[in-house]
Coordinates of C-alpha atoms in Angstrom, one line a residue:
Chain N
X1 CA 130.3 146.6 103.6
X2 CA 129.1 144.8 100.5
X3 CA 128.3 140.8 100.0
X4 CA 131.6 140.0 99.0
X5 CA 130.8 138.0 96.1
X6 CA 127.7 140.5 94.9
X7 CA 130.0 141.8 92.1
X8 CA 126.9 143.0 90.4
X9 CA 126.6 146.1 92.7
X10 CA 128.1 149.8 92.1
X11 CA 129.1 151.2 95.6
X12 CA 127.7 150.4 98.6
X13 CA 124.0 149.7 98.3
X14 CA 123.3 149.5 102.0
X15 CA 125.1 152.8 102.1
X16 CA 122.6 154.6 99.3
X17 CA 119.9 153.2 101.1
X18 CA 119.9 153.4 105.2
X19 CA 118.5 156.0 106.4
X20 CA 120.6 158.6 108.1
X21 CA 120.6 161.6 109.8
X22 CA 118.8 164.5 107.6
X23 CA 117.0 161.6 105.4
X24 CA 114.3 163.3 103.7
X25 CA 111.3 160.3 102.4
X26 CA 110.0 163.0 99.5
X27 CA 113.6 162.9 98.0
X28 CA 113.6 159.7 96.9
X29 CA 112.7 158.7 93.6
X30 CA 110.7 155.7 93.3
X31 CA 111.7 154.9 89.9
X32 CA 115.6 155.0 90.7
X33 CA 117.4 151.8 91.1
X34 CA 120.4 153.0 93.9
X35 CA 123.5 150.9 93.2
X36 CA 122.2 148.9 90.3
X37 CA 122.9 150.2 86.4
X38 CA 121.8 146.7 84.4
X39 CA 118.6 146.2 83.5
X40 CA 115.5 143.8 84.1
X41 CA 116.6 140.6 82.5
X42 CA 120.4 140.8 84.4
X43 CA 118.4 141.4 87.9
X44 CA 116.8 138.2 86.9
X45 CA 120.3 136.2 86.6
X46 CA 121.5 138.4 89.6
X47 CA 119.0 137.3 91.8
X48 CA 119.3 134.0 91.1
X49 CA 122.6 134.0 91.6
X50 CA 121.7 135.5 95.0
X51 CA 119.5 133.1 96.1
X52 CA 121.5 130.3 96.0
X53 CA 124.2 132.2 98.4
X54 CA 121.4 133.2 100.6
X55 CA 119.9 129.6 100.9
X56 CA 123.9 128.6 101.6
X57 CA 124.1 131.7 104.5
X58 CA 121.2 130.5 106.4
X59 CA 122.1 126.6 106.2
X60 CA 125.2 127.4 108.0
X61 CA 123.4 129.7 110.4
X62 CA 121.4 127.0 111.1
X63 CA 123.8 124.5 111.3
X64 CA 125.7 126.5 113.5
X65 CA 122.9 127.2 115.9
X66 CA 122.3 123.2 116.4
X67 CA 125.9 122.9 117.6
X68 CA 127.8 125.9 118.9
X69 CA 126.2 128.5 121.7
X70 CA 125.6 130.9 119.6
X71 CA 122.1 133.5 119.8
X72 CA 122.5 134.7 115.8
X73 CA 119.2 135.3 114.2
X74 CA 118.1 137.5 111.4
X75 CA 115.0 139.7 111.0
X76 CA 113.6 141.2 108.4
X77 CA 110.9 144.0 108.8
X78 CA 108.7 144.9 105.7
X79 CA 106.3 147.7 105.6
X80 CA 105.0 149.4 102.7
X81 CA 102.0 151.0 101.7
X82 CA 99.6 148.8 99.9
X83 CA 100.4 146.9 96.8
X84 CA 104.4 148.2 96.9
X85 CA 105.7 144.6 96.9
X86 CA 105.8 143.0 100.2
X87 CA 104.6 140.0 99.4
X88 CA 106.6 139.2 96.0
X89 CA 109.4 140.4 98.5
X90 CA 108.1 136.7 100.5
X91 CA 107.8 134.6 97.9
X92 CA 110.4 135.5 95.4
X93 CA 113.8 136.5 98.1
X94 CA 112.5 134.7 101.6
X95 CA 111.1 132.3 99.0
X96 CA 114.1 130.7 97.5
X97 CA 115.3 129.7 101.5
X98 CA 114.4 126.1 102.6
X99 CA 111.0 126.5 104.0
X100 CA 112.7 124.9 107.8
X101 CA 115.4 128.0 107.7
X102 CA 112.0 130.9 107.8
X103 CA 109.5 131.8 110.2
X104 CA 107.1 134.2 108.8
X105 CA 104.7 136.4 110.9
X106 CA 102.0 138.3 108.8
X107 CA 101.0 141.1 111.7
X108 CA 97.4 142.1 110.6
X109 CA 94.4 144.5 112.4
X110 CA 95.5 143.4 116.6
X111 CA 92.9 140.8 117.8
X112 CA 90.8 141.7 120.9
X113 CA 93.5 139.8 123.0
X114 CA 96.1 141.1 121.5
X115 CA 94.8 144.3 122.4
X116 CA 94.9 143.9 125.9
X117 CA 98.6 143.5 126.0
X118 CA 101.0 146.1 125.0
X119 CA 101.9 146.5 121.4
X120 CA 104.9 144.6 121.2
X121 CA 103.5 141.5 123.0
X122 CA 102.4 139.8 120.2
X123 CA 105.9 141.0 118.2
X124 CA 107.7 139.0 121.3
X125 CA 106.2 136.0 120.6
X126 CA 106.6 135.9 116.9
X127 CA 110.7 136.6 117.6
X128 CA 112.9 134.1 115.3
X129 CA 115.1 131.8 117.3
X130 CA 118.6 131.0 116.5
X131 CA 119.8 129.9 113.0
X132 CA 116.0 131.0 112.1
X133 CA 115.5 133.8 109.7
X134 CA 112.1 135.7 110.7
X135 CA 110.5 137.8 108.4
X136 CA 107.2 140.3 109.8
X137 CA 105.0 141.3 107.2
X138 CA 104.1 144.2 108.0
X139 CA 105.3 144.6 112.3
X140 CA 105.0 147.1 115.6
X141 CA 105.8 150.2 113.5
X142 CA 101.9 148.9 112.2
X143 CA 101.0 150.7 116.2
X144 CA 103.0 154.4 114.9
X145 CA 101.7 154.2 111.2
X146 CA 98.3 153.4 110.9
X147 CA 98.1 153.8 114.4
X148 CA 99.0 157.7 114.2
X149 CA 97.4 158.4 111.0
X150 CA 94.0 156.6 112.1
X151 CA 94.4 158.3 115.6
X152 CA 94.1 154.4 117.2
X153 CA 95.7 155.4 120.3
X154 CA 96.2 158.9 122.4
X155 CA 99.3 160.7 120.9
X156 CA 101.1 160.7 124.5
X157 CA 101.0 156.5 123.8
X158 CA 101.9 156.9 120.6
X159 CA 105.1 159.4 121.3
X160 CA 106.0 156.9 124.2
X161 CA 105.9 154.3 121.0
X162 CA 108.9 155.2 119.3
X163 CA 111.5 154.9 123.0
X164 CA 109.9 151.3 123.2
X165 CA 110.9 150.0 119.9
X166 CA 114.3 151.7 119.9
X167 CA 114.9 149.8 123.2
X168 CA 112.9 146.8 121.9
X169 CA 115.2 146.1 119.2
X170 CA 118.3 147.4 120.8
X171 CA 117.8 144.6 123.3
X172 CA 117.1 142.0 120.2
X173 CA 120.5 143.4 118.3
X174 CA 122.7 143.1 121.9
X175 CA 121.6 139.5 122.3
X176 CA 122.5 138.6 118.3
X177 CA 119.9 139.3 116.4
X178 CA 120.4 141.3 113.0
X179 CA 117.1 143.5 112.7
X180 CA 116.9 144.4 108.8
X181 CA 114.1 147.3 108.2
X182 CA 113.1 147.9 105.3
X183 CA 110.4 150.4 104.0
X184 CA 109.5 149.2 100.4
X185 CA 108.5 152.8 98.8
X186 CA 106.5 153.2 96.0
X187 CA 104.4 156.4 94.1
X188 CA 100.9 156.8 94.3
X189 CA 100.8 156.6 91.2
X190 CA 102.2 153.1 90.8
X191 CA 99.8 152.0 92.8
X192 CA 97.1 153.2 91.2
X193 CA 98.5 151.1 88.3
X194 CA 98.8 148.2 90.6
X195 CA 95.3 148.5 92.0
X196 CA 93.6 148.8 88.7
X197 CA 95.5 145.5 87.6
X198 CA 93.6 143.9 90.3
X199 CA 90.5 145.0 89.0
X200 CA 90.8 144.0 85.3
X201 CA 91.9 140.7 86.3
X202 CA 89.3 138.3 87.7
X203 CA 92.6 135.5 89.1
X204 CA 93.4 139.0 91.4
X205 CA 90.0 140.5 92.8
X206 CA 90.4 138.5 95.8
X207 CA 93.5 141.0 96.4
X208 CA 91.6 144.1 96.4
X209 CA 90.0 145.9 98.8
X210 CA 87.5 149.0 98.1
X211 CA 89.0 150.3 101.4
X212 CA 92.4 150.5 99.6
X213 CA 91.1 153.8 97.5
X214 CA 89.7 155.6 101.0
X215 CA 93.7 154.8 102.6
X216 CA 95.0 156.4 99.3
X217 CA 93.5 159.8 100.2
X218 CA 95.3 159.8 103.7
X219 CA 98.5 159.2 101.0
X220 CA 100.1 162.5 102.6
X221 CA 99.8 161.7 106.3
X222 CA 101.0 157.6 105.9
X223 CA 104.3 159.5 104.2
X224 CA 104.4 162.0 107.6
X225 CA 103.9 159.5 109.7
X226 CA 106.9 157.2 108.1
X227 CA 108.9 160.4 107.8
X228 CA 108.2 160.4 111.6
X229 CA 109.3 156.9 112.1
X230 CA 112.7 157.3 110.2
X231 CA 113.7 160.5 112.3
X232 CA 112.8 158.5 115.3
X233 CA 113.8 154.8 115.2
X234 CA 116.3 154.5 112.5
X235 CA 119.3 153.7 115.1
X236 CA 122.6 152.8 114.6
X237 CA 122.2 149.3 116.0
X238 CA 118.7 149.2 114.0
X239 CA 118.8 151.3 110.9
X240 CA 115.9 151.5 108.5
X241 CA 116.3 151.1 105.1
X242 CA 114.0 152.7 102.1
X243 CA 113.8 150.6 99.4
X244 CA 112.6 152.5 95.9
X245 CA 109.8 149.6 94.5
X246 CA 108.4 151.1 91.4
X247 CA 110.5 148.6 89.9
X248 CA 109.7 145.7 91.6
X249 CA 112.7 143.6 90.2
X250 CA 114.9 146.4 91.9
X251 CA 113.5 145.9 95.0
X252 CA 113.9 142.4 95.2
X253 CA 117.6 142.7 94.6
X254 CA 118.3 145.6 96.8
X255 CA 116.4 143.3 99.9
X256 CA 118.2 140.0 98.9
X257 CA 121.4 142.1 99.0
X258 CA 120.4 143.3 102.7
X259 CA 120.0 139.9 104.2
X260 CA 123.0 138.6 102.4
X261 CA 124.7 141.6 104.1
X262 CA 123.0 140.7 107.1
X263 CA 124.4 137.3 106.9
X264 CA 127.6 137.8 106.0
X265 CA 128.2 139.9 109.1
X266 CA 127.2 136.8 110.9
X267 CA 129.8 135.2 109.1
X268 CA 128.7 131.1 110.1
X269 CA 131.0 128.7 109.7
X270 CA 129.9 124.9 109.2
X271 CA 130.3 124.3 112.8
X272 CA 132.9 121.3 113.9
X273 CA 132.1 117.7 114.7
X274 CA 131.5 117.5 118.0
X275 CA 132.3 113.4 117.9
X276 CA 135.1 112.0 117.1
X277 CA 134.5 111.5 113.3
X278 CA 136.7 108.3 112.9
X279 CA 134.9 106.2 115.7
X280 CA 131.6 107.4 114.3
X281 CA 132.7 105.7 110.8
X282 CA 133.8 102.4 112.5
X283 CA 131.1 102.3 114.4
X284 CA 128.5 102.6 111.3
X285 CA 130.2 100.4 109.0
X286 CA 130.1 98.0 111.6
X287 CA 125.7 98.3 112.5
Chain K
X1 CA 91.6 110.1 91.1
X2 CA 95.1 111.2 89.6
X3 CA 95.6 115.0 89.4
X4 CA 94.4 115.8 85.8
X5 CA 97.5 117.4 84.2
X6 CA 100.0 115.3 85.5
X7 CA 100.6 113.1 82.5
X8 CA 103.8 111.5 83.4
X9 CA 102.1 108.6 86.0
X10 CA 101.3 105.4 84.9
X11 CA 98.4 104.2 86.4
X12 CA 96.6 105.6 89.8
X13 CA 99.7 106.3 91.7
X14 CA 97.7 107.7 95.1
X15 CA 96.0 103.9 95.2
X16 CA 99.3 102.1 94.1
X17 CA 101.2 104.1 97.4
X18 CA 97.7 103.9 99.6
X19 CA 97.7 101.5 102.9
X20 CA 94.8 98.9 102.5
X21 CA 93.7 95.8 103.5
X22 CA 96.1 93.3 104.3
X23 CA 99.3 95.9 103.5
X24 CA 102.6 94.2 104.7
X25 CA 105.0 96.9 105.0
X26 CA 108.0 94.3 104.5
X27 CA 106.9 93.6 101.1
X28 CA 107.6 97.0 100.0
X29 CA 110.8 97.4 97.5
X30 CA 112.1 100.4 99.0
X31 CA 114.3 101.4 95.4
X32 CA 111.2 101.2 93.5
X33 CA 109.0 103.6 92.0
X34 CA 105.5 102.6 92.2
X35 CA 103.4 104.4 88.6
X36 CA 106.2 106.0 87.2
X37 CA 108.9 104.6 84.3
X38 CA 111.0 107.4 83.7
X39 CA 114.4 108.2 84.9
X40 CA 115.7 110.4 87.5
X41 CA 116.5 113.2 84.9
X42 CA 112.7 113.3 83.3
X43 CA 111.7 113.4 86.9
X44 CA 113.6 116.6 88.0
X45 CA 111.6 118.3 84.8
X46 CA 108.2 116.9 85.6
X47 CA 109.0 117.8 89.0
X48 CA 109.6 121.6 88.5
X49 CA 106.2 121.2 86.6
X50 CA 103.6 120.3 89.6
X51 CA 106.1 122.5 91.4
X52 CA 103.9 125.9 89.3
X53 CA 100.5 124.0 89.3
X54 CA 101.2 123.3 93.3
X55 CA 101.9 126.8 93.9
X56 CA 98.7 128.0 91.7
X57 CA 96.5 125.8 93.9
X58 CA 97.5 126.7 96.6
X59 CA 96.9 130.6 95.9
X60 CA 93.7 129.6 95.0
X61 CA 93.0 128.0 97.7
X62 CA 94.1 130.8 99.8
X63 CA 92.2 133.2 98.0
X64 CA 89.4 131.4 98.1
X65 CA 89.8 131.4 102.3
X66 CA 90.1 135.5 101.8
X67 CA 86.3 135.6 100.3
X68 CA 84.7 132.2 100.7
X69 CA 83.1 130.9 103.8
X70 CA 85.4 127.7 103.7
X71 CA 87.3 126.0 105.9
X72 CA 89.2 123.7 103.4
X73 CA 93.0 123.1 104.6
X74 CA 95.6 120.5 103.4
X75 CA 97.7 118.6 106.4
X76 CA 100.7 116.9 105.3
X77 CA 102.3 114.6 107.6
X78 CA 105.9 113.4 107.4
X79 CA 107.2 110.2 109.1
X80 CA 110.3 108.5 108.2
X81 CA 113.3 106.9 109.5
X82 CA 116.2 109.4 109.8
X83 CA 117.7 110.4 106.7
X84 CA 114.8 109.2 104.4
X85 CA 114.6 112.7 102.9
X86 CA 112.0 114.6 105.1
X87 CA 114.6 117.3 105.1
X88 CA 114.2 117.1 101.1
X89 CA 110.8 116.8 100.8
X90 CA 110.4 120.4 102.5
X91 CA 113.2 121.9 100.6
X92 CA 112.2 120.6 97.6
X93 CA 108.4 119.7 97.6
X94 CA 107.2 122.6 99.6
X95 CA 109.5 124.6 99.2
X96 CA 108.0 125.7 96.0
X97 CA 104.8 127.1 97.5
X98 CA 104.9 130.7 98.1
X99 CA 106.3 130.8 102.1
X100 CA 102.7 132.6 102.8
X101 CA 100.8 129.8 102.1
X102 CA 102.4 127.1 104.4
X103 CA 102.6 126.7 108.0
X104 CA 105.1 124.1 109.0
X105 CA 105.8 122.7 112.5
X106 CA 108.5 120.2 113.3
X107 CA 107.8 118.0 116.2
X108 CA 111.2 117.5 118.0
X109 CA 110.9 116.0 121.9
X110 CA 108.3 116.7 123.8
X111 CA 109.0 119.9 126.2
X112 CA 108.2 119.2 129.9
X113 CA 104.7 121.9 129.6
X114 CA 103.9 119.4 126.8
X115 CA 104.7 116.5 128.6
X116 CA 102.1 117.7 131.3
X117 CA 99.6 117.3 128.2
X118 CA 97.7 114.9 126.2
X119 CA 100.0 113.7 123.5
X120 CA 97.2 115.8 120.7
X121 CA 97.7 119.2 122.5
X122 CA 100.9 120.4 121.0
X123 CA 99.8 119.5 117.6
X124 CA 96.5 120.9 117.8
X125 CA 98.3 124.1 118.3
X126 CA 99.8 123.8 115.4
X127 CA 96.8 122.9 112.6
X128 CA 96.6 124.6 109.5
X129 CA 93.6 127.5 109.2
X130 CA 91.8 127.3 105.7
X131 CA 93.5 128.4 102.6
X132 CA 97.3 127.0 104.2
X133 CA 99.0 123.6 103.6
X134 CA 100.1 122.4 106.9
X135 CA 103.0 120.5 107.3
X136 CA 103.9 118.3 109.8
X137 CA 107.8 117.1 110.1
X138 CA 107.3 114.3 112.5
X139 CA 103.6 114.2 114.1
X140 CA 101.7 113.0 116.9
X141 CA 102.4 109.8 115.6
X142 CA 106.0 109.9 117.2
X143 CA 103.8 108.9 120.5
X144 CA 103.0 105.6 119.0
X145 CA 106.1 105.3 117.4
X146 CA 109.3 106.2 119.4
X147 CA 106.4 105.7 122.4
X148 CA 106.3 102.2 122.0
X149 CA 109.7 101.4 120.8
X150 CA 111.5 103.2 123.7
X151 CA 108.2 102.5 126.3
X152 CA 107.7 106.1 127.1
X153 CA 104.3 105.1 127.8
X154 CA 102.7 102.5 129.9
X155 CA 101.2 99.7 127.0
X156 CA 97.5 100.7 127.9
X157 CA 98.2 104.6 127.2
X158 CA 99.6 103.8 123.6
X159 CA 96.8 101.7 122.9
X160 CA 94.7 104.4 123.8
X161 CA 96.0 106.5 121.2
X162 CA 95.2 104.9 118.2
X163 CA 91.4 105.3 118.9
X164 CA 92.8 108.9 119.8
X165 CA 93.9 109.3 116.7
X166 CA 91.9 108.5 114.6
X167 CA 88.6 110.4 116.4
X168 CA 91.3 113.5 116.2
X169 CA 91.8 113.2 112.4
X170 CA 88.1 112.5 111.7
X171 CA 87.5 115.7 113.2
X172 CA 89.4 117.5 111.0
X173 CA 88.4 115.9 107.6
X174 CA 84.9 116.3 109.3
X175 CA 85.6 120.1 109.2
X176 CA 87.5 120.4 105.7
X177 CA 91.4 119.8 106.2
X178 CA 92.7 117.5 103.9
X179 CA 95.4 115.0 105.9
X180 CA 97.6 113.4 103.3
X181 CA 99.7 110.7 105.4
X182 CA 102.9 110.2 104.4
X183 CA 105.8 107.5 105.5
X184 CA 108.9 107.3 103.5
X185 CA 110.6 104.1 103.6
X186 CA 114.2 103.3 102.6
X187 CA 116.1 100.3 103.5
X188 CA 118.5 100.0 106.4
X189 CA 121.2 100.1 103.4
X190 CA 120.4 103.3 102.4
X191 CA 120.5 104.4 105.9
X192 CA 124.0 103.6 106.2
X193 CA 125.2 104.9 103.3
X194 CA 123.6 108.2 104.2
X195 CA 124.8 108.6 107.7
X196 CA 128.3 107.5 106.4
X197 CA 128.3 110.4 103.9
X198 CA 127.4 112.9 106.7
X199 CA 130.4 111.7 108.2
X200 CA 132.5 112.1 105.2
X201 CA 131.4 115.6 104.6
X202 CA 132.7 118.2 106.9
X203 CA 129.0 120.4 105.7
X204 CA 127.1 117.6 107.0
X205 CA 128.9 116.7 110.3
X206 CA 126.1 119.0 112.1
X207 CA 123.3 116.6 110.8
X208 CA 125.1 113.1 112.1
X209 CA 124.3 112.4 115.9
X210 CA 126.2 109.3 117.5
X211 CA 122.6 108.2 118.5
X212 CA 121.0 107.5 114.7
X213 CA 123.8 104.2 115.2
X214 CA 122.0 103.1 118.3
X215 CA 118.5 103.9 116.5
X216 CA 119.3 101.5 113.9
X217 CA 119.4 98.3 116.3
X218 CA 116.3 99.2 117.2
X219 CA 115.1 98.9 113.2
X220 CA 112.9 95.9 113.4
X221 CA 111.1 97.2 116.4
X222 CA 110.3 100.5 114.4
X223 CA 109.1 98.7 111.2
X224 CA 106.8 96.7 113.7
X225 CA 105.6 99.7 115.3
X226 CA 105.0 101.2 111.9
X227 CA 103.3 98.1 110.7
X228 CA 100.7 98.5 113.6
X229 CA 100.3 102.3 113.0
X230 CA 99.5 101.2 109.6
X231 CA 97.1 98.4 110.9
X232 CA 95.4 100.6 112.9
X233 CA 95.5 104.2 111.6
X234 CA 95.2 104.0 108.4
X235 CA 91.3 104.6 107.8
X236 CA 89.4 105.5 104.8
X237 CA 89.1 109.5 106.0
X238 CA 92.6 109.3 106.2
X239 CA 94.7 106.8 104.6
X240 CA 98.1 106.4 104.9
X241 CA 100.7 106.2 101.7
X242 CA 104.4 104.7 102.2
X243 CA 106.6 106.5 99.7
X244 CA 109.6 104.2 98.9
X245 CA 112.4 107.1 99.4
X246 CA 115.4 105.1 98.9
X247 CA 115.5 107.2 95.4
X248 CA 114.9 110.8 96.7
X249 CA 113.8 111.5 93.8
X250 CA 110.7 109.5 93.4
X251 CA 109.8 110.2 96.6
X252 CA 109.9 114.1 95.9
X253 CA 107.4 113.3 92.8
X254 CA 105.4 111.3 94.5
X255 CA 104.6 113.3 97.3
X256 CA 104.0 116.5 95.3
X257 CA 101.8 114.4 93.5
X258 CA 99.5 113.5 96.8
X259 CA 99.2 117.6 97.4
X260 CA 98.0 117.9 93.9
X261 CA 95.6 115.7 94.2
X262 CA 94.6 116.7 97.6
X263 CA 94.4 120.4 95.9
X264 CA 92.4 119.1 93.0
X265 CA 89.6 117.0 94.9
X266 CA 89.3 120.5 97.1
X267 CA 89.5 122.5 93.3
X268 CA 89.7 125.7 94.6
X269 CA 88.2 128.4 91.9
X270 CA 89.2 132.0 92.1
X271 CA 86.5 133.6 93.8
X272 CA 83.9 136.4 92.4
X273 CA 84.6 140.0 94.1
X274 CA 82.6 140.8 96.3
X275 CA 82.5 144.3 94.7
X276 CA 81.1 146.6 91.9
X277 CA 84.1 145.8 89.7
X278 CA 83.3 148.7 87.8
X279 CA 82.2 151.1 90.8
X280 CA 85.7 150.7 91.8
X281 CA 87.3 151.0 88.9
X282 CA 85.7 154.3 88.4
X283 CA 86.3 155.2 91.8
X284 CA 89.9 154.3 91.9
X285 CA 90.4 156.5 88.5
X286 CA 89.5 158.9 90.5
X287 CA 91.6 159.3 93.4

């Protein structure tokens, strides 16, 4: 299905990007630009044109979850390596929605309470509501990435990982919420770039961590381990989607264009007056 | 103090909005447009300017919280009547900061757990940590507002709260958040006309409710309860500033304005690495 008024798209983006059975993560080219054959400048006016639709979409979802019974939410799940995009994903897609339609959870290193609790405890609570679009940067697939690759956890807990989440988010899609995953995947080599921009600027040195170089060496078994997570929790109610970012304007198009998907599934309608209009007038004119 | 680069403000706009001595709020011309002589179309351009030095700020700011010992925080809170343009401010006021840097919390009734608690507890929960602009849509000054109007509280216990209040906000100027109060007034007119054109719009009819008629017999008793929130509230760590909103789009340039200024008197600097620059970039080259 494409965003019926996303005429800017060749086939069926979604399509080129979910990832299916026999998905292989060192097939994709970084670089390529899936669906998409204009250039920088026209993804500019595209996504433009996109936000204003996907500002629209989650009005009405909103305005539809103040009225009618209804449980539709929308989540978006980012992960990426470091520097791939996730936060110019925030504030330049999620950015251009009222501020009231959002609720953003930035999932960092698990405090000591958090900790105590199972993995997804701290996910449960950070769940977006009805009409609410939430958006995890970075989420639980934090507790089968780093959490494999740094050996945080015995492997039997992190095996028994991958049946939670599946049945995690196959109990958020059954009671209406649309779970968008998306991996944003850059090259190392791109972020090499990215990390040494850091550096030679002084405005972006807060950004950059020395422990960003020692992750880059465990490059190879980050990629296993999302290689891992794709053959094990990209479902059909729940499907990941990888997202080529070496072109970050790309990216940002091919993620607006999921949640416009997302919400167009939903399909809200500006939900009916649930007064009687014409009294209501009278009555006004009259105080 | 008026935030350096913004040129367009005739005189100090911050002390022609501030609460002081002897403030009547019925002397306040709700259409006008306190320090500023331009028109509505000069406004939406000098608007979408402090709409890139906001956002800068407040990266600064936050970056600053990443590598600084600080604690400096900005608290916005909202008050109005309904449909003075809280909805717009967010939208259009915040809404330009990058989603990462705001946490916003919009007090609706009080839930029965919150009920069981002092009035403060729910919004303590919900304070900004250092780098973030906090906003408040509606605040715990609904318990001396709606409280008294509609008695939810015996007298003594909203007497009580002032004092409350004001020990609660010294606190947190005490410890570096930055609370820039903020009313915005329109006339009862403008009220009407408002509601009536959610009634006339089939997209709005989710944001009438029949009970906004019966609120607005109850106007003089809110300006009076607003009057003595002013009268007793408005202190020197925190002032309060009534915003005349009954043209949206002053009140959107105003209140920007009171961030920026609470940004500049903070002036957040980029701060230094806390790295070997060079070390790193040599290191990074090599991995």
């Amino acid at each position: 299905m494409i965003a019926s008024s996303q005429k800017h798209w060749i086939g069926d983006v979604a399509d080129l990007l979910r990832v299916g059975d026999g998905f292989v993560l060192a097939d994709v080219d970084t670089r390529s630009t899936p669906g998409y054959a204009k250039d920088k400048v026209q993804a500019a006016e595209d996504l433009s044109a996109g936000a204003a639709q996907l500002d629209e979409y989650q009005e009405r979802l909103y305005a539809r979850s103040r009225v009618d019974a209804t449980d539709a939410a929308v989540l978006l799940v980012l992960q990426a390596m470091d520097s791939a995009g996730k936060g110019g994903i925030i504030r330049h897609v999620v950015g251009s929605v009222d501020p009231q339609g959002i609720v953003l959870s930035a999932f960092k290193k698990p405090t000591p309470e958090e900790l105590e609790h199972d993995f997804l405890w701290r996910v449960e609570q950070r769940l977006p509501v009805s009409g609410l679009i939430g958006v995890f940067d970075r989420s639980h697939y934090e507790d089968v990435l780093i959490g494999r690759v740094r050996q945080l956890a015995p492997a039997e807990e992190i095996e028994r990982r991958y049946g939670a989440i599946n049945e995690f988010e196959k109990r958020l899609t059954d009671t209406g919420t649309r779970v968008v995953k998306v991996m944003l995947h850059i090259s190392p080599d791109v972020q090499k770039k990215r990390l040494m921009e850091r550096l030679e600027r002084p405005d972006k040195h807060w950004k950059y961590n020395p422990g960003d170089v020692d992750e880059r060496e465990l490059w190879p078994s980050y990629m296993a381990a999302y290689q891992t997570v794709f053959d094990r929790t990209s479902t059909e109610h729940a499907p990941w989607h990888v997202v080529p970012a070496d072109r970050k304007w790309y990216a940002r198009l091919a993620v607006q264009h999921l949640l416009l998907e997302a919400l167009e599934d939903i399909d809200p309608h500006w939900p009916a007056a649930t007064f009687d209009v014409e009294a209501e007038k009278k009555r006004l004119a009259a105080s």
